[in-house]
């Protein structure tokens, strides 16, 4: 299909999707290129954030890939993951690739690695690494906190599993066992997925969950994140919250132990200089690091004040992310994307 015809046909839904993505793309909800959103359009295509883009990059015209969602969902619904063994990730990636569509006149983009989970859920899906959900999801006793904070609200909780195909299988299992909870899914050491028949419905569920957890943790308002540029390839931290707290946090908590995958993806292999707030890189990458550092320190500070202990990802989980080709792709696109920013 021609790109302009497609954009005209789906103008309203794509505008809702872009608006939802920008609203979900605030730094307390996603850091750097993390998180992803999608919409299922009449006719069978799903628009989903493309790898390497930020949520606030999405417009009705750019920042997303297109795929046929029904065959992707069918793969997760009809396949026994145990039968795939070590091939699960490769097979899931293959299915996503096989059903990705590039319109005439559009640049080919890769769908978010979490496309499988989106295909299984309602029309509008918001997946974030919001600090409010992660206060509970990274806690030592996540289920106890969620039970108390979200009393009366149906939700699913998915224990930690590697992102990608294995996570999509785990989400399929969770929503099959607990269909009422399918609209609000908490992912241990990872984040939150909210969905709905409309964009406002998905956003409202996300907001309700965040508000309940913010209240349970008596969490302070999220700090304003800012950077100061000194030329194109040198940026300085300008977030007062980081200035006030960074001296209590060193390499061990920020770069070696990881609360959730993005922390590892963005911070683990950086020079220690970034912990002092000096970023020798372009704005997109520097901003991702400033957002990550703010989120991680906010999590530790807020949980600590409430007497909740946070636990980091296991070595096996970190090893998977470190060797995951898709994440390397995401980072490389995030770096390229800054070149064509207006
Ligand atoms: Zn995620």
Short mmCIF file of C-alpha atoms and ligand atoms in Angstrom, two decimals:
data_model
loop_
_atom_site.label_atom_id
_atom_site.label_comp_id
_atom_site.label_asym_id
_atom_site.label_seq_id
_atom_site.Cartn_x
_atom_site.Cartn_y
_atom_site.Cartn_z
CA UNK A 1 0.00 0.00 0.00
CA UNK A 2 1.09 3.54 -0.72
CA UNK A 3 2.21 5.43 2.38
CA UNK A 4 0.08 8.55 1.83
CA UNK A 5 -3.09 6.46 1.25
CA UNK A 6 -2.37 4.53 4.44
CA UNK A 7 -1.80 7.72 6.47
CA UNK A 8 -5.05 9.22 5.15
CA UNK A 9 -7.08 6.09 5.86
CA UNK A 10 -5.90 5.79 9.46
CA UNK A 11 -5.41 9.47 10.26
CA UNK A 12 -7.53 9.57 13.40
CA UNK A 13 -6.21 6.36 15.02
CA UNK A 14 -2.59 7.30 14.24
CA UNK A 15 -3.12 10.74 15.80
CA UNK A 16 -4.54 9.09 18.96
CA UNK A 17 -1.61 6.67 19.01
CA UNK A 18 0.96 9.47 18.64
CA UNK A 19 -0.72 11.54 21.36
CA UNK A 20 -0.83 8.53 23.71
CA UNK A 21 2.86 7.82 23.03
CA UNK A 22 3.97 11.35 23.82
CA UNK A 23 1.90 11.39 27.03
CA UNK A 24 3.42 8.07 28.12
CA UNK A 25 6.91 9.27 27.13
CA UNK A 26 7.57 11.44 30.17
CA UNK A 27 10.88 10.78 31.99
CA UNK A 28 9.17 9.29 35.06
CA UNK A 29 7.63 6.66 32.76
CA UNK A 30 10.39 5.92 30.24
CA UNK A 31 14.09 6.65 30.08
CA UNK A 32 15.95 6.99 26.77
CA UNK A 33 14.52 4.78 24.04
CA UNK A 34 12.76 2.49 26.54
CA UNK A 35 9.08 1.60 26.60
CA UNK A 36 6.79 1.10 23.64
CA UNK A 37 3.23 1.74 22.47
CA UNK A 38 1.00 0.32 19.76
CA UNK A 39 -2.39 0.59 18.09
CA UNK A 40 -4.25 -2.09 16.11
CA UNK A 41 -5.82 -0.56 13.03
CA UNK A 42 -8.89 -1.72 11.09
CA UNK A 43 -7.71 -4.08 8.35
CA UNK A 44 -5.26 -6.07 10.48
CA UNK A 45 -2.14 -3.92 10.77
CA UNK A 46 -0.63 -2.85 14.10
CA UNK A 47 1.47 0.32 14.33
CA UNK A 48 4.11 -0.20 17.03
CA UNK A 49 6.99 1.98 18.18
CA UNK A 50 10.06 1.21 16.10
CA UNK A 51 13.26 0.08 17.82
CA UNK A 52 15.59 2.93 18.68
CA UNK A 53 12.99 5.70 18.72
CA UNK A 54 11.85 7.49 21.83
CA UNK A 55 8.14 7.49 22.66
CA UNK A 56 8.09 11.26 22.32
CA UNK A 57 9.54 10.92 18.79
CA UNK A 58 6.32 9.27 17.57
CA UNK A 59 4.09 11.34 15.29
CA UNK A 60 1.25 10.15 13.03
CA UNK A 61 3.89 9.96 10.26
CA UNK A 62 7.02 8.53 11.88
CA UNK A 63 8.62 6.57 14.70
CA UNK A 64 6.66 3.35 14.26
CA UNK A 65 6.79 0.10 12.30
CA UNK A 66 3.80 -1.80 10.91
CA UNK A 67 3.03 -5.49 11.28
CA UNK A 68 0.18 -7.96 10.87
CA UNK A 69 -0.70 -8.64 14.50
CA UNK A 70 -3.00 -11.69 14.17
CA UNK A 71 -0.34 -14.18 12.97
CA UNK A 72 2.10 -12.88 15.61
CA UNK A 73 -0.51 -13.36 18.35
CA UNK A 74 -1.37 -16.80 16.96
CA UNK A 75 2.28 -17.87 17.24
CA UNK A 76 2.29 -17.12 20.99
CA UNK A 77 -1.17 -18.57 21.52
CA UNK A 78 -0.60 -21.81 19.67
CA UNK A 79 3.06 -22.68 20.32
CA UNK A 80 4.28 -24.56 23.38
CA UNK A 81 7.42 -22.64 24.41
CA UNK A 82 8.84 -25.76 26.06
CA UNK A 83 8.94 -27.42 22.64
CA UNK A 84 11.09 -24.54 21.28
CA UNK A 85 13.74 -24.75 24.02
CA UNK A 86 16.65 -22.43 23.23
CA UNK A 87 15.11 -21.51 19.87
CA UNK A 88 12.25 -19.46 21.41
CA UNK A 89 13.94 -16.10 20.95
CA UNK A 90 15.06 -16.76 17.37
CA UNK A 91 11.66 -18.14 16.37
CA UNK A 92 9.79 -15.20 17.94
CA UNK A 93 12.07 -12.70 16.19
CA UNK A 94 11.57 -14.61 12.91
CA UNK A 95 7.78 -14.46 13.23
CA UNK A 96 7.88 -10.70 13.95
CA UNK A 97 10.15 -10.10 10.96
CA UNK A 98 8.03 -12.24 8.62
CA UNK A 99 4.91 -10.20 9.41
CA UNK A 100 6.47 -6.73 9.37
CA UNK A 101 5.22 -4.57 6.50
CA UNK A 102 7.00 -1.65 4.83
CA UNK A 103 4.72 0.70 2.88
CA UNK A 104 5.75 2.02 -0.52
CA UNK A 105 7.69 5.21 0.03
CA UNK A 106 8.46 4.49 3.72
CA UNK A 107 11.83 3.64 5.28
CA UNK A 108 12.04 0.07 6.65
CA UNK A 109 11.97 0.09 10.45
CA UNK A 110 12.19 -2.70 12.96
CA UNK A 111 9.25 -3.16 15.37
CA UNK A 112 9.93 -2.98 19.09
CA UNK A 113 11.26 -6.25 20.49
CA UNK A 114 8.16 -6.40 22.67
CA UNK A 115 5.83 -6.66 19.62
CA UNK A 116 4.69 -10.17 20.59
CA UNK A 117 3.21 -8.95 23.86
CA UNK A 118 1.45 -6.06 22.10
CA UNK A 119 -0.10 -8.43 19.53
CA UNK A 120 -1.72 -10.39 22.38
CA UNK A 121 -3.40 -7.39 24.03
CA UNK A 122 -6.21 -4.87 23.41
CA UNK A 123 -6.38 -2.20 20.65
CA UNK A 124 -4.22 0.45 22.36
CA UNK A 125 -1.21 -0.68 24.40
CA UNK A 126 1.17 1.39 26.56
CA UNK A 127 4.28 -0.31 27.93
CA UNK A 128 6.53 1.79 30.15
CA UNK A 129 9.32 1.41 32.67
CA UNK A 130 7.54 3.87 34.95
CA UNK A 131 9.29 4.47 38.26
CA UNK A 132 5.97 4.09 40.13
CA UNK A 133 5.42 0.51 38.91
CA UNK A 134 9.11 -0.26 39.24
CA UNK A 135 9.14 0.75 42.91
CA UNK A 136 6.98 -2.34 43.42
CA UNK A 137 8.34 -4.46 40.55
CA UNK A 138 11.96 -4.14 41.77
CA UNK A 139 11.06 -4.67 45.44
CA UNK A 140 11.99 -7.81 47.32
CA UNK A 141 8.28 -8.61 47.92
CA UNK A 142 6.56 -7.16 44.83
CA UNK A 143 3.34 -9.14 45.09
CA UNK A 144 2.62 -8.07 48.67
CA UNK A 145 2.99 -4.41 47.74
CA UNK A 146 0.83 -4.73 44.60
CA UNK A 147 -1.88 -6.55 46.55
CA UNK A 148 -2.06 -3.76 49.11
CA UNK A 149 -1.62 -0.80 46.78
CA UNK A 150 -4.04 -2.02 44.10
CA UNK A 151 -6.76 -3.54 46.25
CA UNK A 152 -9.87 -3.98 44.08
CA UNK A 153 -8.08 -3.33 40.75
CA UNK A 154 -7.60 -6.44 38.57
CA UNK A 155 -4.03 -6.96 37.31
CA UNK A 156 -1.51 -9.64 36.36
CA UNK A 157 1.98 -10.02 37.81
CA UNK A 158 4.65 -11.70 35.67
CA UNK A 159 7.80 -12.88 37.48
CA UNK A 160 11.06 -11.86 35.77
CA UNK A 161 11.69 -13.46 32.41
CA UNK A 162 14.03 -12.33 29.61
CA UNK A 163 12.44 -9.69 27.36
CA UNK A 164 11.45 -10.69 23.82
CA UNK A 165 9.81 -14.00 22.92
CA UNK A 166 10.04 -15.55 26.41
CA UNK A 167 8.28 -12.56 27.91
CA UNK A 168 5.54 -12.73 25.27
CA UNK A 169 4.95 -16.40 26.13
CA UNK A 170 4.86 -15.54 29.86
CA UNK A 171 2.33 -12.75 29.23
CA UNK A 172 0.16 -15.10 27.20
CA UNK A 173 0.20 -17.57 30.10
CA UNK A 174 -0.59 -14.86 32.68
CA UNK A 175 -3.58 -13.40 30.82
CA UNK A 176 -4.94 -16.86 30.06
CA UNK A 177 -4.87 -17.74 33.75
CA UNK A 178 -6.19 -14.36 34.84
CA UNK A 179 -8.21 -12.80 31.96
CA UNK A 180 -9.63 -10.03 34.16
CA UNK A 181 -6.12 -8.77 34.88
CA UNK A 182 -5.08 -8.51 31.23
CA UNK A 183 -5.45 -4.72 31.02
CA UNK A 184 -2.78 -4.02 33.66
CA UNK A 185 0.30 -6.23 33.67
CA UNK A 186 3.22 -5.72 36.09
CA UNK A 187 6.55 -7.16 34.96
CA UNK A 188 9.05 -7.94 37.70
CA UNK A 189 12.30 -5.91 37.44
CA UNK A 190 11.00 -4.40 34.22
CA UNK A 191 7.83 -2.25 34.13
CA UNK A 192 4.13 -2.00 33.37
CA UNK A 193 1.81 -2.73 30.42
CA UNK A 194 -1.62 -1.07 30.29
CA UNK A 195 -4.10 -1.55 27.47
CA UNK A 196 -7.63 -0.59 26.46
CA UNK A 197 -10.12 -0.32 23.62
CA UNK A 198 -9.21 3.37 23.27
CA UNK A 199 -6.10 5.44 23.93
CA UNK A 200 -7.68 7.34 26.88
CA UNK A 201 -8.72 4.02 28.43
CA UNK A 202 -5.19 2.59 28.22
CA UNK A 203 -3.69 5.83 29.58
CA UNK A 204 -6.24 5.99 32.38
CA UNK A 205 -5.35 2.47 33.54
CA UNK A 206 -1.66 3.35 33.45
CA UNK A 207 -2.36 6.50 35.45
CA UNK A 208 -4.51 4.69 38.04
CA UNK A 209 -1.77 2.12 38.66
CA UNK A 210 0.93 4.80 38.94
CA UNK A 211 -1.16 6.93 41.31
CA UNK A 212 -1.94 3.98 43.60
CA UNK A 213 1.72 3.00 43.88
CA UNK A 214 2.90 6.57 44.25
CA UNK A 215 0.53 6.89 47.17
CA UNK A 216 1.52 3.56 48.73
CA UNK A 217 5.20 4.53 48.59
CA UNK A 218 4.44 8.13 49.66
CA UNK A 219 6.69 8.95 46.72
CA UNK A 220 7.75 12.55 46.16
CA UNK A 221 6.95 14.26 42.85
CA UNK A 222 9.29 13.19 40.11
CA UNK A 223 12.27 15.52 39.63
CA UNK A 224 12.64 17.68 36.52
CA UNK A 225 15.39 16.22 34.30
CA UNK A 226 17.61 18.66 32.41
CA UNK A 227 20.90 18.87 30.55
CA UNK A 228 23.26 21.72 29.71
CA UNK A 229 24.92 21.61 26.28
CA UNK A 230 28.49 22.69 25.69
CA UNK A 231 28.76 22.04 21.98
CA UNK A 232 27.23 19.12 20.10
CA UNK A 233 29.27 16.35 21.65
CA UNK A 234 29.58 17.52 25.26
CA UNK A 235 26.71 17.78 27.73
CA UNK A 236 26.53 18.32 31.47
CA UNK A 237 24.01 17.09 34.00
CA UNK A 238 21.71 19.92 35.11
CA UNK A 239 19.19 17.95 37.19
CA UNK A 240 19.15 19.35 40.75
CA UNK A 241 17.95 15.99 42.14
CA UNK A 242 21.09 14.30 40.79
CA UNK A 243 23.33 17.06 42.13
CA UNK A 244 21.82 16.49 45.58
CA UNK A 245 22.11 12.68 45.61
CA UNK A 246 24.80 11.45 43.24
CA UNK A 247 27.60 11.39 45.79
CA UNK A 248 25.85 8.56 47.66
CA UNK A 249 25.76 6.36 44.57
CA UNK A 250 28.78 4.77 42.93
CA UNK A 251 29.64 2.31 40.24
CA UNK A 252 28.34 -0.72 42.19
CA UNK A 253 24.69 0.36 42.39
CA UNK A 254 24.49 2.30 39.13
CA UNK A 255 26.60 0.26 36.71
CA UNK A 256 27.17 -3.18 38.18
CA UNK A 257 23.87 -4.12 39.80
CA UNK A 258 20.81 -3.47 37.63
CA UNK A 259 17.21 -2.99 38.70
CA UNK A 260 15.80 -3.31 35.18
CA UNK A 261 17.12 -4.00 31.67
CA UNK A 262 17.43 -0.37 30.49
CA UNK A 263 19.82 0.37 33.33
CA UNK A 264 22.14 -2.28 31.96
CA UNK A 265 21.62 -1.35 28.31
CA UNK A 266 22.45 2.31 28.80
CA UNK A 267 24.72 2.51 31.85
CA UNK A 268 26.71 -0.69 32.27
CA UNK A 269 29.30 -0.04 29.60
CA UNK A 270 29.77 3.69 30.04
CA UNK A 271 32.90 5.36 31.38
CA UNK A 272 32.67 6.21 35.07
CA UNK A 273 32.82 9.89 34.11
CA UNK A 274 29.08 9.83 33.32
CA UNK A 275 28.44 9.28 37.05
CA UNK A 276 29.92 12.73 37.64
CA UNK A 277 27.45 14.25 35.17
CA UNK A 278 29.84 14.74 32.25
CA UNK A 279 28.60 13.25 28.98
CA UNK A 280 31.00 13.30 26.02
CA UNK A 281 28.33 12.42 23.47
CA UNK A 282 25.38 13.86 21.54
CA UNK A 283 22.19 15.06 23.15
CA UNK A 284 19.98 11.97 22.60
CA UNK A 285 22.44 9.64 24.29
CA UNK A 286 23.33 12.10 27.06
CA UNK A 287 19.64 12.66 27.82
CA UNK A 288 19.04 8.88 28.00
CA UNK A 289 21.82 8.61 30.62
CA UNK A 290 20.57 11.58 32.62
CA UNK A 291 17.04 10.09 32.60
CA UNK A 292 18.31 6.64 33.61
CA UNK A 293 20.44 7.95 36.48
CA UNK A 294 17.56 10.06 37.76
CA UNK A 295 15.13 7.12 37.61
CA UNK A 296 17.44 4.64 39.33
CA UNK A 297 18.43 7.00 42.15
CA UNK A 298 14.77 8.04 42.59
CA UNK A 299 13.84 4.35 42.94
CA UNK A 300 16.50 3.74 45.59
CA UNK A 301 15.75 6.95 47.49
CA UNK A 302 11.96 6.49 47.48
CA UNK A 303 12.00 2.78 48.35
CA UNK A 304 14.62 3.39 51.04
CA UNK A 305 12.52 6.10 52.70
CA UNK A 306 9.57 3.66 52.81
CA UNK A 307 11.75 0.87 54.24
CA UNK A 308 11.44 -1.28 51.10
CA UNK A 309 14.46 -3.18 49.85
CA UNK A 310 15.02 -3.26 46.08
CA UNK A 311 16.60 -6.29 44.43
CA UNK A 312 18.60 -6.28 41.22
CA UNK A 313 18.36 -8.60 38.23
CA UNK A 314 20.17 -11.93 38.43
CA UNK A 315 23.51 -12.52 36.69
CA UNK A 316 21.79 -14.83 34.20
CA UNK A 317 19.24 -12.13 33.35
CA UNK A 318 22.02 -9.56 32.91
CA UNK A 319 24.00 -11.95 30.73
CA UNK A 320 21.01 -12.41 28.40
CA UNK A 321 20.55 -8.65 27.93
CA UNK A 322 24.27 -8.09 27.44
CA UNK A 323 24.33 -10.60 24.62
CA UNK A 324 21.08 -9.58 23.03
CA UNK A 325 21.54 -8.42 19.49
CA UNK A 326 18.22 -6.54 19.46
CA UNK A 327 19.31 -4.21 22.26
CA UNK A 328 22.52 -3.39 20.42
CA UNK A 329 20.36 -2.51 17.45
CA UNK A 330 18.17 -0.27 19.59
CA UNK A 331 21.16 1.64 20.91
CA UNK A 332 22.66 2.06 17.46
CA UNK A 333 19.41 3.47 16.08
CA UNK A 334 19.06 5.79 19.07
CA UNK A 335 22.46 7.21 18.22
CA UNK A 336 21.69 7.60 14.52
CA UNK A 337 18.31 9.13 15.25
CA UNK A 338 19.90 12.21 16.79
CA UNK A 339 21.45 13.12 13.40
CA UNK A 340 18.09 13.68 11.74
CA UNK A 341 16.36 15.42 14.60
CA UNK A 342 14.87 18.79 13.71
ZN1 LIG B 1 10.14 -2.97 28.46
#
